Amino acid sequence: MSAYRVTIRTLVWNAAVALGLLLSVCAIPLAAHAEVADKATTSRKATVVNGDSHGATIRFDVDGNAIDAHDGEIQRFGNHYYLYGTSYGCGFAWQTPDAPFCGFRSYDSTDLVHWRDNGPLFDADTAYWQRRCDGATYGCFRPHVLRNSATGRYVLWVNTYDVGVGYHVFTSDSPSGPFVEEPTPRLAVNADIPPGVNNGDVDLFRDHDGTGYIAFTDWRQGGDVVVERLRDDYLSGTGDHVRLGLRAVEAPSMFERNGIYYLTVSDPNCGYCTTGTSYLTAPSPLGPWTGAPATDPYWSVADGQLLVKGGGVGLSRDGASWTDYTLQAQVTPLQTGGGGTYAQAGWVFRAKGPGDGYAWLLGNYPHQGAEGGNLTKVVFRGGGVASATVVKTPMPIVGGRTYAVRTEVSGTRIRTWVDGVLIDETTDQSHTAGRIGFRESGGADGETARFDDIRVTAPDGTVLLADDFSGDLSRWDRQPERKGIRISNDSCQGQPADVAKLPARGGPVYLYQSDVWNHGASNEALALHHWEPLRFRADGSIEPLRCGTSYDLPLAGVHDGTPAPDPELDATTGDLGFRPHCDLSGPYQRAQTFTAGRSGVLDEVRFTAFRIGRPPGPLDLTLTRLGPDGRLGPALVTRALNTDHVSWSPAEVSVHAGVQVNAGDRFALVARSSSAAGGCFGIAYSDGDPYDGGGALYSADGGTTWRSEQGRDLRVSTYIDSGRTSDRP
């Protein structure tokens, strides 16, 4: 028998045991959500299941719906674990203008296995929050909660992009809310600037003495991480902070073990991608932080040329006072950006720093109306982009080809030549003096270019800088870059979210969590989770992740969270081993067969479904009897679910049957949609053969013919009332 198989006898036995355990649990008050687990509770093993040999699978709550909480964290308050995250079930899609904001949710559990949905942390359906966080904005993410022992309040921080500082703060008397917004916080970094992509992913940490800290991403400095001490009420920063000196990272998570402070990051940064995980350590939250040996992975001299692989802006050591000059160079954009879809080489001038100056980018990025060759003129000011305009070049720009460029700055006039052809004249007074340098975008773009024969000349002919890269990089202000120590190249097919310190026998468990994203697709509500306890060496270093399918956690103060049994539950295909798949549209139909385990009235059949996009037609669910030959009979009951009634996250939908059945009768629930465009409806399926009494069927011709899918089941539960009869045959 498969490890996933569930029989009616097993369900009844487990339910009876669970009911006794639940009654004992209910007798223990939650009290004031003490920070330390109740010492009177039992210590037992919790088994978290990430998936199987085929990969990650869906984690369901006790109501039968997929857990819709992502890019958040797990916290333990009192005798309960709380899972916080961003929701996607209403259809939020990053950088999709008409996508709604779905808000933040929490779930709680007594055993890390059975999770109860507590609903939203606050009402996100208001016009106020939709303006702040819908798809027309950059979105709102990363809910994190701390309990303040001095005030007794729970403090929530979330990352937004409608205020310059990048965060909003809330408080509540309960760990599950509702949370009420407090005044906009202030931090030492990027607090007094206009809204934008300034500060990003965030984490909260409380030290042994109750001092709170915030760790966050500073996008103005190319994806560095900042740790700042919070005020005593945790509602704002104190200004006491430290930079870690990183680049192109995000998603920090901070914890302490045996007097060593750790901070994990997504390395590199990439929205909704599979990324690596690295960490740094420090003797205190404010450092000094150390990781892997510092290097410069972006600039190198190869074959007598400067090779730049991402890394943003790098500048000359000299030139802070240079005003008018001519910059000449040989530049070779390489076809590397966006996974090899474009080439782009950038040179910088009149720069006070990496985020203040002009950057002219020569390439073939497919800007509308300037395909094939263009010059993108970017004005950086205050660490951000003040303006950007695109000019089509009179010649094509080809990846791997070398171009002679010359930019002349004189007062407010900027003129640029490529291969001796004047291609642009610009008048701008944003910057009057500064250094020169080069710019290649890092992160997901990964731009690369070669530069050679650099020459900067004053109006009187004085050579201010000349470098043919036959030697070293001593003329350039390139500081070795701090890096974290890598513990995974792919974060177990996801992106790191959090490390939770949880009480356990023999010392705390440090539970690593990553989001297994849907690769930036149109439905990130299908994202899954990977949870794994970190393993430490004797010197305190972290061992590489193993990315196992399941883990036994020796947690302390754990109660069995199995829900009370439903006396009408007759059969179920279970909760383990299910994955999402979306193909119910047009001629493609699916069905799950099942067998009645007892006589009575088949009250209800629950089916797990979701949608991608906006299919115009309804999702039709039809209950039929199976004939002696196994063929589908006439429809007994049909329910049509409008698109808006189907979540983007896998969730149970019901067909109320009211059909008289006898033990051993066989049925099928058929799922179909006439929609052939605009999206699809999806199923949750398992190839672990979890159910003995039936199996999955598939039709590709509108239900004319069906084939059995060996070993596969769709997620279905059936409910029979054996104490009554029905008029419906």
XYZ file of C-alpha atoms in Angstrom, residues 6-710:
705
model
C -6.088 6.668 3.411
C -8.844 4.227 4.403
C -12.108 4.985 6.139
C -11.096 2.855 9.138
C -7.846 4.804 9.487
C -9.714 8.100 9.273
C -12.146 7.129 12.014
C -9.405 5.811 14.323
C -7.180 8.885 13.832
C -10.156 11.171 14.293
C -11.063 9.557 17.620
C -7.511 9.878 18.908
C -7.324 13.460 17.655
C -10.599 14.371 19.383
C -9.224 13.227 22.746
C -6.034 15.171 22.187
C -7.946 18.264 21.117
C -10.109 18.141 24.235
C -6.969 18.070 26.369
C -5.462 20.924 24.358
C -8.578 23.058 24.691
C -8.302 22.734 28.476
C -4.995 24.649 28.376
C -5.624 28.423 28.051
C -3.615 30.438 25.548
C -3.262 33.109 28.239
C -1.316 36.202 27.231
C 0.700 34.579 24.451
C 3.798 34.238 26.605
C 7.081 34.343 24.762
C 8.222 30.980 26.206
C 6.337 27.746 25.589
C 4.186 26.434 28.439
C 6.427 24.056 30.398
C 3.456 21.803 31.149
C 2.960 20.928 27.502
C 4.335 17.757 26.030
C 7.450 17.428 23.913
C 6.878 15.499 20.748
C 8.119 15.172 17.221
C 6.656 17.292 14.423
C 7.119 16.106 10.853
C 7.065 18.804 8.183
C 6.585 17.546 4.626
C 7.955 19.609 1.748
C 7.217 17.201 -1.087
C 8.372 13.919 -2.528
C 10.967 12.605 -4.959
C 9.327 14.594 -7.769
C 9.651 17.947 -5.992
C 7.683 20.322 -3.780
C 3.984 19.775 -3.081
C 1.079 21.841 -1.769
C 0.760 22.440 1.975
C -2.951 22.563 2.971
C -4.663 24.118 5.986
C -7.196 22.281 8.155
C -10.064 23.605 6.001
C -8.637 21.874 2.946
C -7.288 24.974 1.195
C -3.713 25.615 0.105
C -1.830 27.883 2.505
C -1.774 31.275 0.808
C 0.985 33.064 2.741
C 4.310 33.780 1.073
C 7.508 35.846 1.567
C 6.877 36.001 5.318
C 7.941 34.109 8.414
C 7.101 31.660 11.209
C 6.971 32.936 14.806
C 6.095 31.164 18.061
C 3.892 33.076 20.502
C 2.669 31.222 23.579
C 1.831 27.635 22.651
C 1.117 28.392 19.008
C 3.175 28.794 15.873
C 2.122 31.623 13.570
C 2.809 31.712 9.841
C 2.651 35.203 8.317
C 2.761 35.965 4.618
C 1.552 37.878 1.577
C -1.566 36.486 -0.116
C -1.962 36.003 -3.840
C -5.311 34.174 -4.003
C -7.270 37.185 -5.287
C -4.996 37.433 -8.323
C -2.151 39.786 -7.438
C 0.600 39.702 -10.065
C 3.755 41.771 -9.756
C 3.930 44.716 -12.184
C 0.510 43.896 -13.690
C -1.459 47.183 -13.544
C -4.977 45.772 -13.102
C -4.034 43.130 -10.514
C -5.612 43.658 -7.061
C -3.739 43.597 -3.765
C -4.714 40.514 -1.731
C -3.341 41.621 1.637
C -1.460 39.749 4.345
C -2.664 36.646 6.219
C -1.733 34.613 9.244
C -2.162 30.942 10.068
C -1.632 29.309 13.440
C -0.732 25.766 14.458
C 0.124 23.814 17.588
C 2.359 21.327 15.769
C 3.721 23.006 12.568
C 1.642 20.491 10.580
C -2.051 21.372 10.979
C -2.574 25.058 10.157
C -5.698 27.139 10.771
C -6.381 30.191 8.591
C -6.850 33.284 10.783
C -7.725 35.513 7.836
C -6.236 38.893 6.915
C -4.040 40.889 9.276
C -6.054 43.984 8.317
C -8.602 44.937 5.663
C -6.694 45.291 2.393
C -9.808 45.629 0.218
C -10.159 49.348 0.875
C -9.425 51.833 -1.882
C -6.720 53.244 0.395
C -4.702 50.009 0.468
C -5.412 49.115 -3.133
C -3.866 52.417 -4.217
C -0.808 51.656 -2.120
C -0.260 48.044 -3.101
C -2.090 46.894 -6.240
C -0.404 45.790 -9.469
C -0.133 49.365 -10.705
C 2.403 49.950 -7.916
C 5.481 47.924 -7.047
C 3.364 45.949 -4.554
C 3.487 45.328 -0.774
C 5.358 42.387 0.730
C 7.242 40.748 3.640
C 5.045 40.910 6.784
C 7.062 40.398 9.994
C 5.799 40.482 13.579
C 7.470 40.911 16.999
C 5.857 40.929 20.420
C 6.963 43.814 22.600
C 7.137 42.507 26.169
C 7.138 46.005 27.656
C 3.926 47.122 25.923
C 2.307 43.707 25.452
C 1.601 44.693 21.838
C 2.345 42.787 18.654
C 4.165 44.959 16.121
C 3.859 44.332 12.368
C 6.172 45.811 9.706
C 5.426 45.478 5.974
C 7.419 46.574 2.930
C 5.681 49.070 0.611
C 6.800 51.537 -2.035
C 4.342 54.410 -1.513
C 6.562 56.198 1.043
C 10.232 57.003 0.771
C 11.264 54.934 3.792
C 9.560 51.876 2.279
C 7.642 50.546 5.304
C 4.421 50.807 7.289
C 4.026 49.722 10.915
C 0.978 48.339 12.749
C 0.117 47.127 16.252
C -2.386 44.663 17.686
C -3.347 43.029 20.976
C -3.351 39.639 19.229
C -0.708 37.887 17.085
C -3.347 37.331 14.382
C -4.706 40.881 14.400
C -6.559 42.884 13.433
C -3.590 45.223 13.185
C -4.007 49.018 13.288
C -1.612 51.280 11.400
C 0.768 53.516 13.352
C 2.581 56.639 12.073
C 5.057 56.080 9.236
C 8.368 54.926 10.731
C 11.678 56.655 10.299
C 14.976 54.900 9.573
C 18.526 56.147 9.169
C 18.597 55.244 5.467
C 16.369 56.703 2.696
C 13.851 58.304 5.049
C 13.595 61.782 3.505
C 13.279 61.013 -0.199
C 10.315 60.586 -2.550
C 8.565 57.196 -2.831
C 10.197 54.623 -5.094
C 12.325 51.504 -5.084
C 14.352 52.698 -2.103
C 14.265 50.177 0.749
C 13.079 46.604 0.183
C 12.784 43.197 1.856
C 12.771 43.392 5.632
C 13.126 41.268 8.774
C 12.621 41.945 12.493
C 14.743 40.519 15.304
C 14.419 40.685 19.107
C 17.555 40.130 21.177
C 17.758 38.466 24.620
C 17.438 41.804 26.418
C 14.286 42.770 24.492
C 16.037 45.184 22.134
C 14.515 45.127 18.670
C 16.358 45.386 15.376
C 15.338 45.705 11.742
C 17.361 44.282 8.847
C 16.430 45.592 5.410
C 17.584 45.876 1.817
C 18.848 49.242 0.561
C 18.192 49.355 -3.180
C 19.718 52.827 -3.456
C 23.065 51.198 -2.722
C 22.633 48.378 -5.212
C 21.112 45.808 -2.853
C 23.116 46.254 0.358
C 21.683 45.213 3.763
C 21.316 47.586 6.708
C 20.748 46.571 10.345
C 19.276 49.280 12.592
C 18.310 49.261 16.270
C 14.618 49.996 16.876
C 13.079 52.242 19.494
C 11.876 50.585 22.668
C 8.327 50.399 21.236
C 9.610 48.821 17.956
C 7.627 51.401 15.936
C 10.566 53.252 14.381
C 14.338 53.254 14.106
C 16.831 54.931 16.407
C 19.375 55.890 13.753
C 21.926 53.529 15.305
C 22.764 51.318 12.323
C 25.425 49.445 10.367
C 25.843 48.532 6.713
C 26.926 45.031 5.764
C 28.664 46.156 2.545
C 26.858 43.699 0.238
C 25.588 44.093 -3.312
C 22.716 42.584 -5.262
C 21.187 40.662 -2.336
C 17.792 40.811 -0.614
C 15.463 38.942 1.789
C 17.550 39.235 4.991
C 16.694 37.095 8.030
C 18.432 37.545 11.371
C 18.783 35.161 14.327
C 21.143 34.347 17.226
C 22.752 31.075 18.317
C 25.252 30.560 21.166
C 26.210 34.224 21.219
C 26.767 34.419 17.453
C 24.418 36.546 15.346
C 23.565 35.279 11.863
C 22.002 36.970 8.866
C 20.912 34.990 5.805
C 20.220 36.619 2.425
C 18.953 35.771 -1.023
C 22.131 35.769 -3.102
C 21.694 37.165 -5.711
C 18.505 39.203 -5.708
C 15.862 38.298 -8.265
C 12.085 38.797 -8.082
C 10.148 35.502 -7.909
C 13.232 33.520 -8.943
C 15.199 30.534 -7.764
C 18.230 32.065 -6.025
C 21.035 31.049 -3.693
C 21.270 31.460 0.079
C 24.296 32.932 1.863
C 24.941 34.043 5.426
C 27.160 36.335 7.495
C 27.947 36.362 11.221
C 28.686 38.994 13.880
C 29.350 39.192 17.626
C 26.477 41.691 18.012
C 23.518 42.810 15.881
C 25.397 45.963 14.872
C 28.453 44.038 13.769
C 31.077 43.847 12.656
C 29.598 41.413 10.119
C 31.865 38.965 8.294
C 31.270 36.436 5.555
C 33.356 34.991 2.757
C 36.679 36.656 1.796
C 36.033 39.988 0.052
C 36.458 39.987 -3.723
C 35.542 42.067 -6.757
C 33.553 39.677 -8.912
C 32.495 42.357 -11.387
C 35.668 44.048 -12.731
C 38.700 42.241 -14.092
C 41.426 42.755 -16.700
C 41.323 40.143 -19.472
C 43.393 40.203 -22.689
C 44.394 43.810 -22.143
C 40.801 45.020 -21.718
C 38.517 45.821 -18.805
C 35.799 43.175 -18.497
C 32.770 44.339 -16.496
C 30.172 41.714 -15.499
C 27.319 43.530 -13.786
C 27.923 45.214 -10.453
C 26.270 48.525 -11.286
C 28.458 51.662 -11.400
C 32.240 51.765 -10.871
C 34.166 55.067 -10.950
C 37.661 56.479 -11.383
C 39.658 57.371 -8.268
C 40.345 60.909 -9.555
C 38.025 63.455 -11.088
C 35.713 64.716 -8.345
C 36.447 68.319 -9.447
C 36.545 67.738 -13.221
C 33.998 69.967 -14.966
C 34.355 70.173 -18.757
C 36.124 67.317 -20.535
C 35.999 64.792 -23.364
C 35.720 61.075 -22.584
C 36.823 58.617 -25.264
C 36.757 54.804 -25.109
C 36.502 51.602 -27.092
C 33.371 49.782 -25.877
C 32.130 46.284 -26.712
C 28.630 45.445 -25.467
C 28.172 41.673 -25.114
C 24.861 39.902 -25.737
C 24.257 38.921 -22.113
C 21.432 41.022 -20.669
C 18.096 39.423 -19.850
C 19.420 35.926 -20.398
C 21.162 36.872 -23.643
C 18.313 38.860 -25.202
C 20.211 42.141 -25.515
C 23.652 43.788 -25.279
C 24.383 47.053 -23.484
C 27.558 48.930 -22.483
C 27.395 52.004 -20.254
C 29.852 54.793 -19.480
C 29.419 57.313 -16.665
C 30.511 60.945 -16.407
C 30.207 63.950 -14.105
C 29.500 61.524 -11.256
C 29.692 62.514 -7.600
C 29.057 58.886 -6.649
C 27.482 55.671 -7.988
C 23.992 57.181 -7.715
C 24.720 60.791 -8.775
C 25.764 61.511 -12.352
C 25.097 60.720 -16.006
C 25.120 57.198 -17.469
C 24.933 56.775 -21.265
C 24.074 53.190 -22.321
C 24.805 51.973 -25.850
C 23.030 48.784 -26.834
C 20.212 46.950 -28.575
C 17.691 46.635 -25.753
C 14.311 46.307 -27.555
C 12.968 49.735 -26.665
C 9.787 50.373 -28.645
C 10.583 52.530 -31.651
C 14.337 52.151 -31.146
C 14.893 48.466 -31.779
C 18.221 47.332 -33.210
C 20.342 50.120 -31.774
C 19.858 52.855 -29.198
C 21.466 55.178 -26.699
C 19.687 55.260 -23.321
C 20.472 58.462 -21.431
C 20.028 58.074 -17.661
C 20.328 60.910 -15.143
C 21.003 59.604 -11.632
C 20.358 61.885 -8.686
C 20.236 61.128 -4.960
C 20.792 57.425 -5.546
C 17.850 56.998 -7.924
C 16.904 57.562 -11.541
C 15.789 61.164 -12.112
C 15.112 60.695 -15.828
C 15.780 58.304 -18.694
C 15.330 58.894 -22.419
C 16.059 56.677 -25.415
C 17.552 57.770 -28.749
C 17.661 55.454 -31.770
C 21.163 55.230 -33.224
C 21.764 55.653 -36.978
C 23.750 52.407 -36.983
C 22.824 48.966 -35.598
C 24.405 47.980 -32.294
C 25.530 44.356 -32.390
C 26.597 42.305 -29.395
C 30.323 41.502 -29.557
C 31.182 44.388 -31.915
C 33.523 47.177 -30.724
C 32.502 50.836 -31.056
C 34.565 54.012 -30.648
C 32.563 56.356 -28.419
C 33.243 59.961 -27.471
C 31.242 62.116 -25.078
C 32.030 65.808 -24.702
C 30.669 67.784 -21.728
C 30.861 71.564 -21.864
C 28.700 73.582 -19.487
C 25.160 72.270 -19.877
C 25.812 70.806 -23.346
C 26.528 67.070 -23.790
C 27.419 65.708 -27.238
C 28.047 62.045 -28.082
C 29.665 60.391 -31.120
C 29.761 56.694 -32.078
C 32.343 55.660 -34.684
C 32.784 59.338 -35.581
C 29.059 59.965 -36.115
C 27.352 62.546 -33.917
C 24.325 60.675 -32.575
C 23.058 62.928 -29.795
C 23.112 66.445 -28.389
C 21.640 67.004 -24.934
C 21.252 70.060 -22.736
C 21.063 69.281 -19.010
C 22.175 71.079 -15.863
C 21.714 68.291 -13.286
C 25.450 67.719 -12.782
C 28.327 70.130 -13.336
C 31.378 68.148 -12.191
C 32.480 64.655 -11.301
C 34.313 61.442 -12.078
C 33.988 59.048 -14.996
C 33.337 55.312 -14.948
C 31.345 52.394 -16.306
C 27.960 50.855 -15.612
C 26.647 47.329 -16.238
C 23.443 46.155 -14.588
C 23.669 43.116 -12.311
C 20.944 40.937 -10.794
C 18.686 39.133 -13.239
C 19.868 41.240 -16.215
C 23.521 40.237 -15.886
C 24.895 42.728 -18.448
C 28.517 42.336 -19.558
C 30.784 44.554 -21.646
C 34.466 45.174 -22.457
C 36.171 48.596 -22.332
C 39.584 49.713 -23.584
C 41.752 52.730 -24.391
C 40.080 55.111 -21.952
C 41.135 58.737 -22.328
C 39.815 61.840 -20.563
C 41.029 65.188 -21.924
C 40.508 68.719 -20.602
C 39.525 71.536 -23.033
C 43.145 72.747 -23.127
C 44.354 69.294 -24.214
C 45.617 68.150 -20.798
C 45.189 64.401 -20.374
C 43.341 63.868 -17.110
C 43.190 60.078 -17.297
C 44.454 57.431 -19.724
C 44.293 53.666 -19.249
C 44.800 50.918 -21.825
C 44.380 48.211 -19.154
C 47.780 46.714 -19.769
C 48.362 46.793 -15.993
C 46.186 46.737 -12.895
C 43.058 48.645 -11.787
C 44.858 51.111 -9.510
C 43.315 54.124 -11.279
C 39.822 52.941 -10.400
C 37.856 53.128 -7.162
C 37.041 49.440 -6.874
C 36.661 48.188 -3.317
C 36.645 44.425 -2.681
C 33.049 43.374 -2.152
C 31.860 41.547 0.922
C 30.020 38.302 0.198
C 28.099 35.884 2.324
C 29.054 32.254 2.852
C 27.017 30.167 0.433
C 24.913 27.294 1.872
C 22.765 26.666 -1.213
C 22.938 27.567 -4.874
C 19.177 27.289 -5.402
C 17.572 27.616 -1.926
C 15.941 24.215 -2.507
C 14.379 25.423 -5.777
C 13.185 28.636 -4.132
C 14.183 31.934 -2.564
C 15.002 32.297 1.157
C 12.315 33.895 3.306
C 13.121 33.433 7.000
C 14.909 31.470 9.715
C 12.749 30.831 12.799
C 14.291 30.024 16.189
C 11.941 27.475 17.790
C 12.150 25.775 21.221
C 13.128 22.096 21.061
C 14.556 19.302 23.161
C 18.321 19.665 23.490
C 18.323 23.274 22.282
C 16.472 25.415 19.725
C 15.684 24.341 16.161
C 16.538 26.971 13.531
C 13.918 26.404 10.846
C 14.963 27.704 7.425
C 12.101 28.641 5.067
C 12.148 29.388 1.359
C 9.415 30.265 -1.133
C 9.299 27.897 -4.083
C 8.031 30.489 -6.534
C 6.136 29.812 -9.733
C 9.029 31.331 -11.742
C 7.471 34.789 -12.015
C 4.441 33.378 -13.828
C 1.051 35.049 -13.816
C -0.093 33.123 -10.729
C 2.274 33.221 -7.758
C -0.564 31.932 -5.547
C 0.735 28.532 -6.683
C 4.063 29.126 -4.912
C 5.019 26.324 -2.515
C 7.169 26.189 0.655
C 10.378 24.476 1.702
C 11.122 24.139 5.436
C 14.350 22.631 6.769
C 16.230 22.759 10.101
C 19.678 24.295 9.763
C 22.651 22.173 10.813
C 25.683 23.747 12.490
C 29.305 22.637 12.751
C 31.290 22.779 15.994
C 32.750 26.181 15.028
C 29.265 27.639 14.505
C 29.346 27.611 10.713
C 26.217 26.457 8.873
C 26.325 23.288 6.803
C 24.927 23.307 3.247
C 21.185 22.743 2.907
C 20.092 19.192 2.098
C 16.721 20.077 0.522
C 15.015 16.971 1.925
C 11.422 15.983 1.263
C 10.526 15.888 4.983
C 12.049 16.513 8.402
C 11.319 15.332 11.940
C 11.639 18.256 14.352
C 12.116 17.468 18.080
C 10.134 20.525 19.143
C 9.218 21.330 22.736
C 5.705 22.250 23.816
C 3.989 20.728 20.777
C 0.342 19.650 20.819
C -1.298 17.415 18.223
C -3.256 19.793 16.009
C -5.326 17.198 14.157
C -8.798 18.739 13.721
C -11.923 17.159 15.175
C -13.425 14.550 12.840
C -16.408 15.298 10.612
C -18.829 12.402 11.192
C -20.060 12.626 7.591
C -16.604 12.347 6.006
C -16.708 9.119 4.015
C -13.589 9.136 1.845
C -10.743 11.456 0.948
C -7.699 11.371 -1.271
C -5.790 13.079 1.571
C -3.521 16.115 1.853
C -0.030 14.871 0.978
C 1.731 14.736 -2.355
C -0.480 17.115 -4.377
C 0.662 19.521 -7.079
C -1.195 22.138 -9.121
C -1.856 21.783 -12.838
C -3.969 24.053 -15.035
C -5.532 22.692 -18.237
C -9.335 22.714 -17.809
C -10.399 24.661 -20.881
C -12.087 23.834 -24.158
C -11.897 20.106 -24.931
C -9.767 19.171 -21.907
C -11.682 17.632 -19.015
C -10.747 15.719 -15.893
C -12.603 13.464 -13.470
C -12.051 11.630 -10.188
C -13.908 8.411 -9.452
C -14.806 7.299 -5.925
C -16.689 4.583 -4.089
C -19.305 5.088 -1.378
C -18.050 3.558 1.870
C -21.478 3.372 3.489
C -25.165 3.746 2.659
C -27.067 6.976 3.163
C -27.265 10.365 1.479
C -24.239 11.656 -0.408
C -24.500 15.219 0.879
C -21.410 16.829 -0.577
C -18.367 16.309 -2.785
C -15.476 18.733 -2.307
C -13.018 19.316 -5.147
C -9.790 21.353 -5.092
C -9.587 23.898 -7.920
C -7.917 27.181 -8.844
C -7.598 29.438 -11.845
C -4.976 31.288 -13.857
C -5.997 34.442 -15.668
C -9.645 35.203 -16.326
C -11.292 32.384 -18.276
C -14.619 33.808 -19.524
C -16.686 30.666 -18.958
C -17.608 28.992 -15.657
C -15.988 25.962 -14.078
C -18.559 23.166 -14.375
C -18.532 20.345 -11.812
C -20.785 17.383 -12.583
C -21.542 14.348 -10.417
C -22.311 11.128 -12.297
C -22.750 7.467 -11.439
C -20.411 4.926 -12.961
C -21.973 2.063 -14.871
C -20.964 -1.572 -14.353
C -18.506 -1.141 -17.227
C -16.907 1.892 -15.561
C -18.371 4.375 -18.037
C -19.721 7.721 -16.914
C -23.478 7.824 -16.657
C -25.907 10.751 -16.955
C -25.378 13.818 -14.820
C -26.917 13.668 -11.351
C -25.977 17.158 -10.207
C -24.111 20.003 -11.936
C -22.733 23.173 -10.426
C -21.397 26.065 -12.512
C -18.858 28.240 -10.676
C -18.333 31.718 -12.095
C -14.722 32.773 -12.560
C -14.837 35.194 -9.625
C -15.872 32.341 -7.316
C -12.681 30.376 -7.993
C -9.526 31.409 -6.137
C -6.117 31.770 -7.758
C -4.836 29.651 -4.858
C -5.903 25.975 -4.760
C -9.035 25.834 -2.590
C -11.957 23.511 -2.056
C -15.214 24.060 -3.957
C -18.314 21.982 -3.249
C -21.053 20.175 -5.098
C -24.087 19.591 -2.853
C -25.561 16.350 -4.102
C -28.353 15.033 -1.852
C -28.158 11.676 -3.673
C -29.188 8.354 -2.116
C -26.272 5.887 -2.222
C -25.476 2.366 -1.117
C -22.134 1.169 0.132
C -20.065 0.120 -2.863
C -21.762 2.475 -5.361
C -19.272 4.141 -7.676
C -19.344 7.742 -8.873
C -17.270 10.311 -10.734
C -16.908 14.052 -10.305
C -16.190 15.657 -13.688
C -14.492 19.081 -13.995
C -14.672 21.013 -17.250
C -14.836 24.511 -18.717
C -15.937 25.616 -22.165
C -13.463 28.497 -22.045
C -10.667 28.155 -24.563
C -8.988 31.547 -24.098
C -8.177 34.045 -21.383
C -6.863 31.513 -18.890
C -7.704 28.124 -17.451
C -9.044 26.355 -14.376
C -6.726 23.994 -12.535
C -6.681 20.907 -10.346
C -4.600 19.469 -7.513
C -3.295 16.002 -8.346
C -1.113 13.339 -6.763
C 0.785 10.576 -8.526
C 1.328 8.734 -5.231
C -1.937 6.766 -5.644
C -3.337 7.999 -2.309
C -6.870 6.591 -2.706
C -7.895 2.936 -3.103
C -11.501 3.508 -4.067
C -11.050 5.304 -7.388
C -8.696 7.201 -9.654
C -8.241 10.040 -12.118
C -9.682 10.113 -15.653
C -8.736 12.404 -18.532
C -10.453 13.476 -21.748
C -8.988 15.563 -24.563
C -12.083 15.538 -26.788
C -14.754 17.219 -24.705
C -15.729 14.112 -22.755
C -16.417 11.829 -25.711
C -13.697 9.406 -24.673
C -11.906 8.974 -21.354
C -8.700 7.274 -20.318
C -7.623 6.184 -16.868
C -4.475 7.817 -15.410
C -2.712 5.005 -13.591
